[in-house]
């Protein structure tokens, strides 16, 4: 399973967002605000889910801001960190 | 003092969802094959997105709350001044176990803030109050098997004191993998039907469910099911109620059989636990069944009533109750609870 698919499944299950598993979901849609509609509590949850499922720790707020832009951005960020 | 009356009943259990489903099961006298609750009915009341952060325990309670308000003809929003009291013996075991396991296995940094928030004692009551705009006081009472009578004692007092005029009282407990594991370790696995009135044999089966009631001292437009005469909670030897009509909370646990036998002595009794199973919130279902019987004026048949080995007479299906009230009895080694209900004038 590629990183993006694994990420979408993890977020769908942990954040109770079944729409992430739908084929029609736009992977470039913003995760926060308009788009998926996540908020600051979800941001904390996201950090934990990513560390738990991928072993990637997000500490830098500037990095996380761009990484949390969309599913595609987050998957790319995880791949980049895993390759480093 | 104004009487405290039951105007709405919202129940969800293995028998199905809603007061009508419960009444149908009671009339049939046939317990359901499964004692688990299907939460799908909640979608009719709340959009999935609203429920996203709510755990299964809160969802189960929310379903009961919606059903009770609907039964009372009240809107599930803008309930200014509505009080809320929830009774639960186990609480949110699925969420709490999840949060604790994450913390123990991976460290505090891995504990989900959403699971942690939902594992808080009063989280479920807070969720319901927020969604329904219930601005009255809210409280969660946990006293294991005596949670229902203990919480009801407070609910009754709030209403009698005029602290609130309307109150949503609910009892909820969910089954979980953790509880199933503990149940099997303690009691083994039984496929036999529950025979709670056969007091010398073990026949308990774990259940789950939510039973909510709209209680009020106001003149409501919704019909009255029953009124409260008294609520008693105590320790030591149980107070045997004066009413000869009793609904026993016996649930097939053999260690409780002897005392339930003593409570039944010389009385006309009923016991409905096979419809919902054994769990700490089940006395609220006893109360729902008693209130429904009082309103219709006739008894429901007790499942497996023919197995009765107590010195008592089991009420027959459709037997007339007369004008007497009903006492709902809960007894465990830690204490007892007696809820006396009367036909409302």
CSV table of C-alpha atoms in Angstrom, one decimal:
chain,number,residue,atom,x,y,z
A,1,UNK,CA,0.0,0.0,0.0
A,2,UNK,CA,1.5,3.4,-1.0
A,3,UNK,CA,1.9,6.2,1.6
A,4,UNK,CA,-1.1,8.2,0.4
A,5,UNK,CA,-3.5,5.3,0.5
A,6,UNK,CA,-2.2,4.2,3.9
A,7,UNK,CA,-2.5,7.8,5.1
A,8,UNK,CA,-6.0,8.1,3.9
A,9,UNK,CA,-7.1,4.9,5.6
A,10,UNK,CA,-5.4,5.9,8.8
A,11,UNK,CA,-7.0,9.3,8.9
A,12,UNK,CA,-10.4,7.9,7.9
A,13,UNK,CA,-10.3,5.4,10.7
A,14,UNK,CA,-8.7,7.5,13.4
A,15,UNK,CA,-10.5,10.8,12.7
A,16,UNK,CA,-13.8,9.2,11.6
A,17,UNK,CA,-13.7,10.6,8.1
A,18,UNK,CA,-15.1,7.9,5.9
A,19,UNK,CA,-15.2,10.3,2.9
A,20,UNK,CA,-11.4,10.0,2.7
A,21,UNK,CA,-11.9,6.4,1.4
A,22,UNK,CA,-14.2,7.5,-1.4
A,23,UNK,CA,-12.6,7.5,-4.9
A,24,UNK,CA,-14.1,10.9,-5.6
A,25,UNK,CA,-12.3,12.6,-2.7
A,26,UNK,CA,-10.0,15.4,-4.0
A,27,UNK,CA,-6.5,14.8,-2.6
A,28,UNK,CA,-5.6,18.4,-3.2
A,29,UNK,CA,-8.5,19.7,-1.2
A,30,UNK,CA,-7.4,21.7,1.9
A,31,UNK,CA,-7.5,19.7,5.1
A,32,UNK,CA,-8.4,22.6,7.3
A,33,UNK,CA,-11.2,25.2,7.1
A,34,UNK,CA,-13.1,25.0,3.9
A,35,UNK,CA,-12.3,21.6,2.3
A,36,UNK,CA,-12.2,18.7,4.8
A,37,UNK,CA,-13.1,21.1,7.6
A,38,UNK,CA,-10.5,20.0,10.2
A,39,UNK,CA,-9.6,22.3,13.1
A,40,UNK,CA,-6.9,22.8,15.7
A,41,UNK,CA,-7.9,19.7,17.8
A,42,UNK,CA,-7.6,17.6,14.6
A,43,UNK,CA,-4.1,19.1,14.0
A,44,UNK,CA,-3.0,17.6,17.3
A,45,UNK,CA,-4.6,14.3,16.3
A,46,UNK,CA,-2.9,14.4,12.9
A,47,UNK,CA,0.5,14.7,14.5
A,48,UNK,CA,-0.2,11.7,16.7
A,49,UNK,CA,-1.6,9.6,13.8
A,50,UNK,CA,1.4,10.3,11.6
A,51,UNK,CA,3.8,9.4,14.3
A,52,UNK,CA,1.9,6.3,15.2
A,53,UNK,CA,1.4,5.0,11.7
A,54,UNK,CA,4.6,6.2,9.9
A,55,UNK,CA,7.1,6.9,12.7
A,56,UNK,CA,7.4,10.5,11.5
A,57,UNK,CA,7.5,13.1,14.2
A,58,UNK,CA,6.3,16.6,13.3
A,59,UNK,CA,7.9,19.2,15.5
A,60,UNK,CA,8.4,22.2,13.3
A,61,UNK,CA,5.3,24.4,13.0
A,62,UNK,CA,6.4,26.0,9.8
A,63,UNK,CA,6.9,22.6,8.2
A,64,UNK,CA,3.6,21.2,9.4
A,65,UNK,CA,1.7,24.2,8.0
A,66,UNK,CA,2.8,23.4,4.5
A,67,UNK,CA,2.6,19.6,5.1
A,68,UNK,CA,-1.0,19.9,6.4
A,69,UNK,CA,-2.2,21.7,3.3
A,70,UNK,CA,-3.7,18.6,1.7
A,71,UNK,CA,-3.5,14.8,1.5
A,72,UNK,CA,-1.1,15.0,-1.4
A,73,UNK,CA,1.1,17.5,0.5
A,74,UNK,CA,1.1,15.4,3.6
A,75,UNK,CA,1.8,12.1,1.8
A,76,UNK,CA,4.8,13.8,0.0
A,77,UNK,CA,6.0,15.2,3.3
A,78,UNK,CA,5.9,11.8,4.9
A,79,UNK,CA,7.7,10.2,2.0
A,80,UNK,CA,10.4,12.9,2.1
A,81,UNK,CA,11.0,12.4,5.8
A,82,UNK,CA,11.1,8.6,5.5
A,83,UNK,CA,13.7,8.9,2.7
A,84,UNK,CA,15.9,11.3,4.7
B,1,UNK,CA,-45.0,19.4,46.2
B,2,UNK,CA,-45.7,18.8,42.6
B,3,UNK,CA,-45.5,15.2,41.5
B,4,UNK,CA,-42.6,14.0,39.3
B,5,UNK,CA,-44.0,12.4,36.2
B,6,UNK,CA,-42.6,10.4,33.3
B,7,UNK,CA,-43.7,11.9,29.9
B,8,UNK,CA,-41.3,10.4,27.5
B,9,UNK,CA,-39.4,7.1,27.1
B,10,UNK,CA,-36.5,6.5,24.8
B,11,UNK,CA,-34.9,3.0,24.8
B,12,UNK,CA,-32.4,1.2,22.6
B,13,UNK,CA,-31.3,-2.3,23.3
B,14,UNK,CA,-31.0,-5.7,21.7
B,15,UNK,CA,-34.8,-5.7,21.2
B,16,UNK,CA,-34.5,-2.7,18.8
B,17,UNK,CA,-34.8,1.0,18.9
B,18,UNK,CA,-37.6,3.1,20.4
B,19,UNK,CA,-40.5,2.7,22.9
B,20,UNK,CA,-42.7,1.0,20.3
B,21,UNK,CA,-40.0,-1.7,19.6
B,22,UNK,CA,-39.6,-2.3,23.4
B,23,UNK,CA,-43.4,-2.5,23.9
B,24,UNK,CA,-43.6,-5.0,21.0
B,25,UNK,CA,-40.9,-7.1,22.5
B,26,UNK,CA,-42.5,-7.0,26.0
B,27,UNK,CA,-45.9,-8.0,24.5
B,28,UNK,CA,-44.4,-10.9,22.6
B,29,UNK,CA,-42.5,-12.1,25.6
B,30,UNK,CA,-39.7,-13.3,23.3
B,31,UNK,CA,-36.2,-12.0,24.1
B,32,UNK,CA,-34.1,-11.0,21.1
B,33,UNK,CA,-31.3,-13.4,19.9
B,34,UNK,CA,-28.7,-10.7,20.2
B,35,UNK,CA,-28.3,-8.3,23.1
B,36,UNK,CA,-26.3,-5.7,21.1
B,37,UNK,CA,-27.6,-2.3,20.0
B,38,UNK,CA,-27.7,-1.1,16.4
B,39,UNK,CA,-26.8,2.6,16.3
B,40,UNK,CA,-27.9,3.1,12.7
B,41,UNK,CA,-31.2,4.8,13.9
B,42,UNK,CA,-29.1,7.8,15.2
B,43,UNK,CA,-28.6,8.9,11.6
B,44,UNK,CA,-32.2,10.0,11.5
B,45,UNK,CA,-31.6,12.5,14.3
B,46,UNK,CA,-28.1,13.8,13.7
B,47,UNK,CA,-25.9,14.2,10.6
B,48,UNK,CA,-22.8,11.9,10.5
B,49,UNK,CA,-20.5,15.0,10.5
B,50,UNK,CA,-21.9,16.2,13.9
B,51,UNK,CA,-21.1,12.8,15.4
B,52,UNK,CA,-17.6,12.6,14.1
B,53,UNK,CA,-15.8,13.2,17.4
B,54,UNK,CA,-18.4,11.4,19.5
B,55,UNK,CA,-17.6,7.9,20.7
B,56,UNK,CA,-19.9,4.9,20.7
B,57,UNK,CA,-20.9,5.4,24.3
B,58,UNK,CA,-22.0,9.0,23.7
B,59,UNK,CA,-23.8,8.0,20.5
B,60,UNK,CA,-25.7,5.3,22.4
B,61,UNK,CA,-26.8,7.8,25.0
B,62,UNK,CA,-27.6,10.4,22.4
B,63,UNK,CA,-29.9,8.0,20.6
B,64,UNK,CA,-31.7,7.3,23.9
B,65,UNK,CA,-32.0,11.1,24.6
B,66,UNK,CA,-33.4,11.8,21.1
B,67,UNK,CA,-35.9,9.0,21.4
B,68,UNK,CA,-37.1,10.2,24.8
B,69,UNK,CA,-37.6,13.8,23.7
B,70,UNK,CA,-39.3,12.6,20.5
B,71,UNK,CA,-41.6,10.4,22.6
B,72,UNK,CA,-42.5,13.5,24.8
B,73,UNK,CA,-43.2,15.6,21.7
B,74,UNK,CA,-40.2,17.9,22.4
B,75,UNK,CA,-37.7,19.4,20.0
B,76,UNK,CA,-34.1,18.1,20.3
B,77,UNK,CA,-32.7,21.7,20.4
B,78,UNK,CA,-33.2,24.9,22.3
B,79,UNK,CA,-34.1,23.1,25.5
B,80,UNK,CA,-33.4,26.0,27.8
B,81,UNK,CA,-33.4,25.0,31.4
B,82,UNK,CA,-33.6,21.2,30.7
B,83,UNK,CA,-31.5,19.3,33.3
B,84,UNK,CA,-29.7,16.1,32.4
B,85,UNK,CA,-28.6,13.3,34.6
B,86,UNK,CA,-26.9,10.2,33.2
B,87,UNK,CA,-26.3,6.9,35.1
B,88,UNK,CA,-23.7,4.5,34.0
B,89,UNK,CA,-22.0,1.6,35.8
B,90,UNK,CA,-19.1,1.2,33.3
B,91,UNK,CA,-18.9,4.4,31.4
B,92,UNK,CA,-17.2,4.7,28.0
B,93,UNK,CA,-15.1,1.5,28.3
B,94,UNK,CA,-14.2,1.3,24.6
B,95,UNK,CA,-12.8,4.8,24.5
B,96,UNK,CA,-11.2,4.6,27.9
B,97,UNK,CA,-9.5,1.3,27.1
B,98,UNK,CA,-8.3,2.8,23.8
B,99,UNK,CA,-6.8,5.9,25.5
B,100,UNK,CA,-5.2,4.0,28.3
B,101,UNK,CA,-3.7,1.4,25.9
B,102,UNK,CA,-2.3,4.1,23.6
B,103,UNK,CA,-0.7,5.8,26.6
B,104,UNK,CA,0.7,2.6,28.2
B,105,UNK,CA,2.0,1.0,25.0
B,106,UNK,CA,3.4,4.1,23.2
B,107,UNK,CA,3.6,6.8,25.8
B,108,UNK,CA,1.5,9.9,26.7
B,109,UNK,CA,2.5,11.6,23.5
B,110,UNK,CA,0.5,9.1,21.6
B,111,UNK,CA,-2.8,9.5,23.5
B,112,UNK,CA,-5.5,10.8,21.2
B,113,UNK,CA,-6.9,14.0,22.5
B,114,UNK,CA,-10.3,13.0,21.2
B,115,UNK,CA,-10.3,9.7,23.0
B,116,UNK,CA,-9.0,11.3,26.1
B,117,UNK,CA,-11.8,14.0,26.0
B,118,UNK,CA,-14.4,11.3,25.4
B,119,UNK,CA,-13.1,9.2,28.3
B,120,UNK,CA,-13.8,12.0,30.8
B,121,UNK,CA,-16.5,11.2,33.3
B,122,UNK,CA,-19.1,13.8,32.2
B,123,UNK,CA,-18.2,14.0,28.5
B,124,UNK,CA,-21.3,12.1,27.4
B,125,UNK,CA,-23.7,14.4,29.3
B,126,UNK,CA,-21.8,17.4,28.0
B,127,UNK,CA,-22.1,16.2,24.4
B,128,UNK,CA,-25.9,15.7,24.8
B,129,UNK,CA,-26.4,19.0,26.5
B,130,UNK,CA,-24.4,20.9,23.9
B,131,UNK,CA,-26.3,19.3,21.0
B,132,UNK,CA,-29.7,19.8,22.5
B,133,UNK,CA,-29.1,23.3,24.0
B,134,UNK,CA,-30.0,21.9,27.4
B,135,UNK,CA,-28.9,24.8,29.6
B,136,UNK,CA,-29.9,23.2,33.0
B,137,UNK,CA,-27.5,21.4,35.3
B,138,UNK,CA,-26.0,18.2,34.1
B,139,UNK,CA,-24.4,15.3,36.0
B,140,UNK,CA,-23.1,11.8,35.5
B,141,UNK,CA,-23.5,9.3,38.4
B,142,UNK,CA,-21.5,6.0,38.5
B,143,UNK,CA,-22.1,3.6,41.3
B,144,UNK,CA,-21.8,0.4,39.3
B,145,UNK,CA,-25.0,-1.7,39.7
B,146,UNK,CA,-26.7,1.0,41.9
B,147,UNK,CA,-26.0,3.8,39.4
B,148,UNK,CA,-29.6,4.0,38.2
B,149,UNK,CA,-31.4,4.3,41.6
B,150,UNK,CA,-28.6,6.6,42.9
B,151,UNK,CA,-28.8,8.9,39.9
B,152,UNK,CA,-32.6,8.8,40.1
B,153,UNK,CA,-32.5,9.8,43.7
B,154,UNK,CA,-30.7,13.0,42.6
B,155,UNK,CA,-33.0,13.5,39.6
B,156,UNK,CA,-36.1,13.2,41.8
B,157,UNK,CA,-34.6,15.7,44.4
B,158,UNK,CA,-33.7,18.3,41.7
B,159,UNK,CA,-37.3,18.1,40.4
B,160,UNK,CA,-39.0,18.2,43.8
B,161,UNK,CA,-36.8,21.1,45.0
B,162,UNK,CA,-37.7,23.0,41.8
B,163,UNK,CA,-34.1,23.2,40.7
B,164,UNK,CA,-35.4,22.1,37.3
B,165,UNK,CA,-38.9,21.7,36.0
B,166,UNK,CA,-37.9,19.3,33.2
B,167,UNK,CA,-35.1,16.8,33.3
B,168,UNK,CA,-33.8,14.2,30.9
B,169,UNK,CA,-32.8,11.1,32.9
B,170,UNK,CA,-30.8,8.5,31.1
B,171,UNK,CA,-29.0,5.2,31.9
B,172,UNK,CA,-26.5,3.9,29.5
B,173,UNK,CA,-23.9,1.1,29.3
B,174,UNK,CA,-22.2,-0.3,26.3
B,175,UNK,CA,-20.6,-3.8,25.9
B,176,UNK,CA,-17.1,-4.0,24.7
B,177,UNK,CA,-14.3,-6.4,23.9
B,178,UNK,CA,-12.8,-5.6,27.3
B,179,UNK,CA,-16.0,-6.3,29.1
B,180,UNK,CA,-16.6,-9.5,27.1
B,181,UNK,CA,-13.1,-10.7,28.1
B,182,UNK,CA,-13.8,-10.0,31.8
B,183,UNK,CA,-17.3,-11.5,31.6
B,184,UNK,CA,-16.0,-14.8,30.1
B,185,UNK,CA,-13.2,-15.0,32.7
B,186,UNK,CA,-15.6,-14.5,35.5
B,187,UNK,CA,-18.7,-16.3,34.3
B,188,UNK,CA,-17.7,-18.4,31.2
B,189,UNK,CA,-19.8,-18.4,28.1
B,190,UNK,CA,-23.5,-19.3,28.0
B,191,UNK,CA,-25.7,-19.8,25.1
B,192,UNK,CA,-28.7,-20.8,27.3
B,193,UNK,CA,-31.6,-18.4,27.6
B,194,UNK,CA,-31.6,-16.1,30.6
B,195,UNK,CA,-33.8,-17.5,33.4
B,196,UNK,CA,-33.6,-14.8,36.0
B,197,UNK,CA,-36.4,-16.2,38.2
B,198,UNK,CA,-34.6,-19.5,38.4
B,199,UNK,CA,-32.6,-18.1,41.3
B,200,UNK,CA,-30.5,-21.1,42.0
B,201,UNK,CA,-28.8,-21.3,38.6
B,202,UNK,CA,-26.5,-19.0,36.7
B,203,UNK,CA,-28.0,-17.8,33.5
B,204,UNK,CA,-26.8,-14.2,33.1
B,205,UNK,CA,-25.8,-12.9,29.7
B,206,UNK,CA,-24.2,-9.5,29.1
B,207,UNK,CA,-26.3,-6.8,27.5
B,208,UNK,CA,-26.1,-3.1,26.6
B,209,UNK,CA,-28.4,-0.3,25.9
B,210,UNK,CA,-29.7,3.2,26.7
B,211,UNK,CA,-32.9,4.0,28.5
B,212,UNK,CA,-33.9,7.7,28.8
B,213,UNK,CA,-36.9,9.4,30.4
B,214,UNK,CA,-38.3,12.9,30.1
B,215,UNK,CA,-39.3,13.7,33.7
B,216,UNK,CA,-41.3,16.8,34.5
B,217,UNK,CA,-43.2,18.6,37.2
B,218,UNK,CA,-44.8,20.8,34.6
B,219,UNK,CA,-48.2,20.2,33.0
B,220,UNK,CA,-47.0,18.8,29.7
B,221,UNK,CA,-49.0,18.1,26.5
B,222,UNK,CA,-47.5,14.6,26.2
B,223,UNK,CA,-49.4,11.9,28.0
B,224,UNK,CA,-48.1,10.6,31.3
B,225,UNK,CA,-46.7,7.1,31.7
B,226,UNK,CA,-46.4,7.1,35.5
B,227,UNK,CA,-45.5,9.2,38.5
B,228,UNK,CA,-42.8,8.7,41.1
B,229,UNK,CA,-44.0,7.8,44.6
B,230,UNK,CA,-40.5,7.5,46.0
B,231,UNK,CA,-36.9,6.5,45.3
B,232,UNK,CA,-34.9,4.7,48.0
B,233,UNK,CA,-31.3,3.7,48.0
B,234,UNK,CA,-29.6,2.0,50.9
B,235,UNK,CA,-27.1,-0.5,52.3
B,236,UNK,CA,-27.6,-3.6,54.3
B,237,UNK,CA,-30.8,-5.5,54.4
B,238,UNK,CA,-33.1,-4.3,51.6
B,239,UNK,CA,-36.3,-2.4,52.4
B,240,UNK,CA,-39.1,-4.7,51.1
B,241,UNK,CA,-41.6,-2.4,49.5
B,242,UNK,CA,-45.2,-2.3,50.6
B,243,UNK,CA,-46.5,-2.7,47.1
B,244,UNK,CA,-47.3,-6.4,46.3
B,245,UNK,CA,-46.6,-5.7,42.6
B,246,UNK,CA,-42.8,-5.8,42.0
B,247,UNK,CA,-40.5,-5.7,39.0
B,248,UNK,CA,-37.3,-7.5,39.9
B,249,UNK,CA,-33.9,-6.5,38.6
B,250,UNK,CA,-32.8,-10.2,38.8
B,251,UNK,CA,-30.6,-10.9,35.8
B,252,UNK,CA,-29.5,-14.5,36.2
B,253,UNK,CA,-26.5,-13.9,38.4
B,254,UNK,CA,-26.7,-16.8,40.8
B,255,UNK,CA,-25.1,-14.9,43.7
B,256,UNK,CA,-28.0,-12.4,43.7
B,257,UNK,CA,-30.7,-15.1,43.5
B,258,UNK,CA,-31.3,-15.7,47.2
B,259,UNK,CA,-32.0,-12.0,47.9
B,260,UNK,CA,-34.2,-11.5,44.9
B,261,UNK,CA,-36.1,-14.6,46.1
B,262,UNK,CA,-36.6,-12.8,49.5
B,263,UNK,CA,-37.7,-9.6,47.8
B,264,UNK,CA,-40.3,-11.6,45.7
B,265,UNK,CA,-41.8,-13.5,48.6
B,266,UNK,CA,-45.6,-13.3,48.7
B,267,UNK,CA,-45.7,-10.7,45.9
B,268,UNK,CA,-46.9,-10.7,42.3
B,269,UNK,CA,-43.8,-10.2,40.3
B,270,UNK,CA,-42.4,-9.6,36.8
B,271,UNK,CA,-38.9,-9.7,35.5
B,272,UNK,CA,-37.9,-8.5,32.0
B,273,UNK,CA,-34.1,-8.7,32.0
B,274,UNK,CA,-33.9,-11.3,29.2
B,275,UNK,CA,-35.1,-8.6,26.8
B,276,UNK,CA,-32.0,-6.5,27.4
B,277,UNK,CA,-29.5,-8.5,29.3
B,278,UNK,CA,-27.3,-8.0,32.4
B,279,UNK,CA,-25.5,-4.7,32.7
B,280,UNK,CA,-25.4,-1.9,35.3
B,281,UNK,CA,-27.9,0.4,33.5
B,282,UNK,CA,-30.5,-2.3,33.2
B,283,UNK,CA,-32.7,-1.1,36.2
B,284,UNK,CA,-33.7,1.8,33.9
B,285,UNK,CA,-35.2,-0.7,31.5
B,286,UNK,CA,-37.1,-2.3,34.4
B,287,UNK,CA,-38.5,1.1,35.1
B,288,UNK,CA,-39.4,1.7,31.5
B,289,UNK,CA,-41.3,-1.7,31.5
B,290,UNK,CA,-43.0,-0.8,34.7
B,291,UNK,CA,-44.1,2.6,33.4
B,292,UNK,CA,-45.5,1.0,30.3
B,293,UNK,CA,-47.4,-1.5,32.3
B,294,UNK,CA,-48.9,1.2,34.5
B,295,UNK,CA,-50.0,3.2,31.5
B,296,UNK,CA,-51.7,0.2,29.8
B,297,UNK,CA,-53.0,-1.1,33.1
B,298,UNK,CA,-52.0,-4.7,32.3
B,299,UNK,CA,-48.9,-6.8,32.8
B,300,UNK,CA,-46.5,-8.1,30.2
B,301,UNK,CA,-45.4,-11.7,30.4
B,302,UNK,CA,-42.0,-12.3,32.0
B,303,UNK,CA,-39.7,-14.3,29.6
B,304,UNK,CA,-38.9,-17.7,31.1
B,305,UNK,CA,-41.4,-16.9,33.9
B,306,UNK,CA,-42.3,-20.5,34.2
B,307,UNK,CA,-38.9,-21.2,35.6
B,308,UNK,CA,-39.8,-19.1,38.7
B,309,UNK,CA,-38.6,-20.9,41.9
B,310,UNK,CA,-39.4,-18.0,44.4
B,311,UNK,CA,-42.3,-17.9,46.8
B,312,UNK,CA,-44.2,-15.6,44.5
B,313,UNK,CA,-46.7,-15.4,41.6
B,314,UNK,CA,-45.5,-14.3,38.2
B,315,UNK,CA,-47.8,-11.8,36.6
B,316,UNK,CA,-49.5,-13.3,33.5
B,317,UNK,CA,-49.6,-11.6,30.2
B,318,UNK,CA,-52.3,-9.0,30.1
B,319,UNK,CA,-53.2,-9.6,33.7
B,320,UNK,CA,-55.0,-6.5,35.1
B,321,UNK,CA,-52.9,-4.5,37.5
B,322,UNK,CA,-55.7,-2.7,39.3
B,323,UNK,CA,-55.0,0.7,40.8
B,324,UNK,CA,-51.9,-0.3,42.7
B,325,UNK,CA,-48.4,1.1,41.9
B,326,UNK,CA,-45.3,-1.0,41.0
B,327,UNK,CA,-42.0,-1.2,42.8
B,328,UNK,CA,-38.8,-1.7,40.8
B,329,UNK,CA,-36.2,-3.5,42.9
B,330,UNK,CA,-32.4,-3.7,42.4
B,331,UNK,CA,-30.3,-5.6,44.8
B,332,UNK,CA,-26.5,-6.2,44.8
B,333,UNK,CA,-24.2,-7.0,47.8
B,334,UNK,CA,-23.2,-3.3,47.9
B,335,UNK,CA,-26.8,-2.1,48.5
B,336,UNK,CA,-30.2,-1.8,47.1
B,337,UNK,CA,-32.5,0.5,45.2
B,338,UNK,CA,-36.3,0.7,45.2
B,339,UNK,CA,-38.2,2.9,42.8
B,340,UNK,CA,-41.9,3.1,43.5
B,341,UNK,CA,-44.0,4.2,40.6
B,342,UNK,CA,-47.7,5.0,40.6
B,343,UNK,CA,-50.5,5.5,38.1
B,344,UNK,CA,-50.6,9.2,37.5
B,345,UNK,CA,-53.8,11.1,38.2
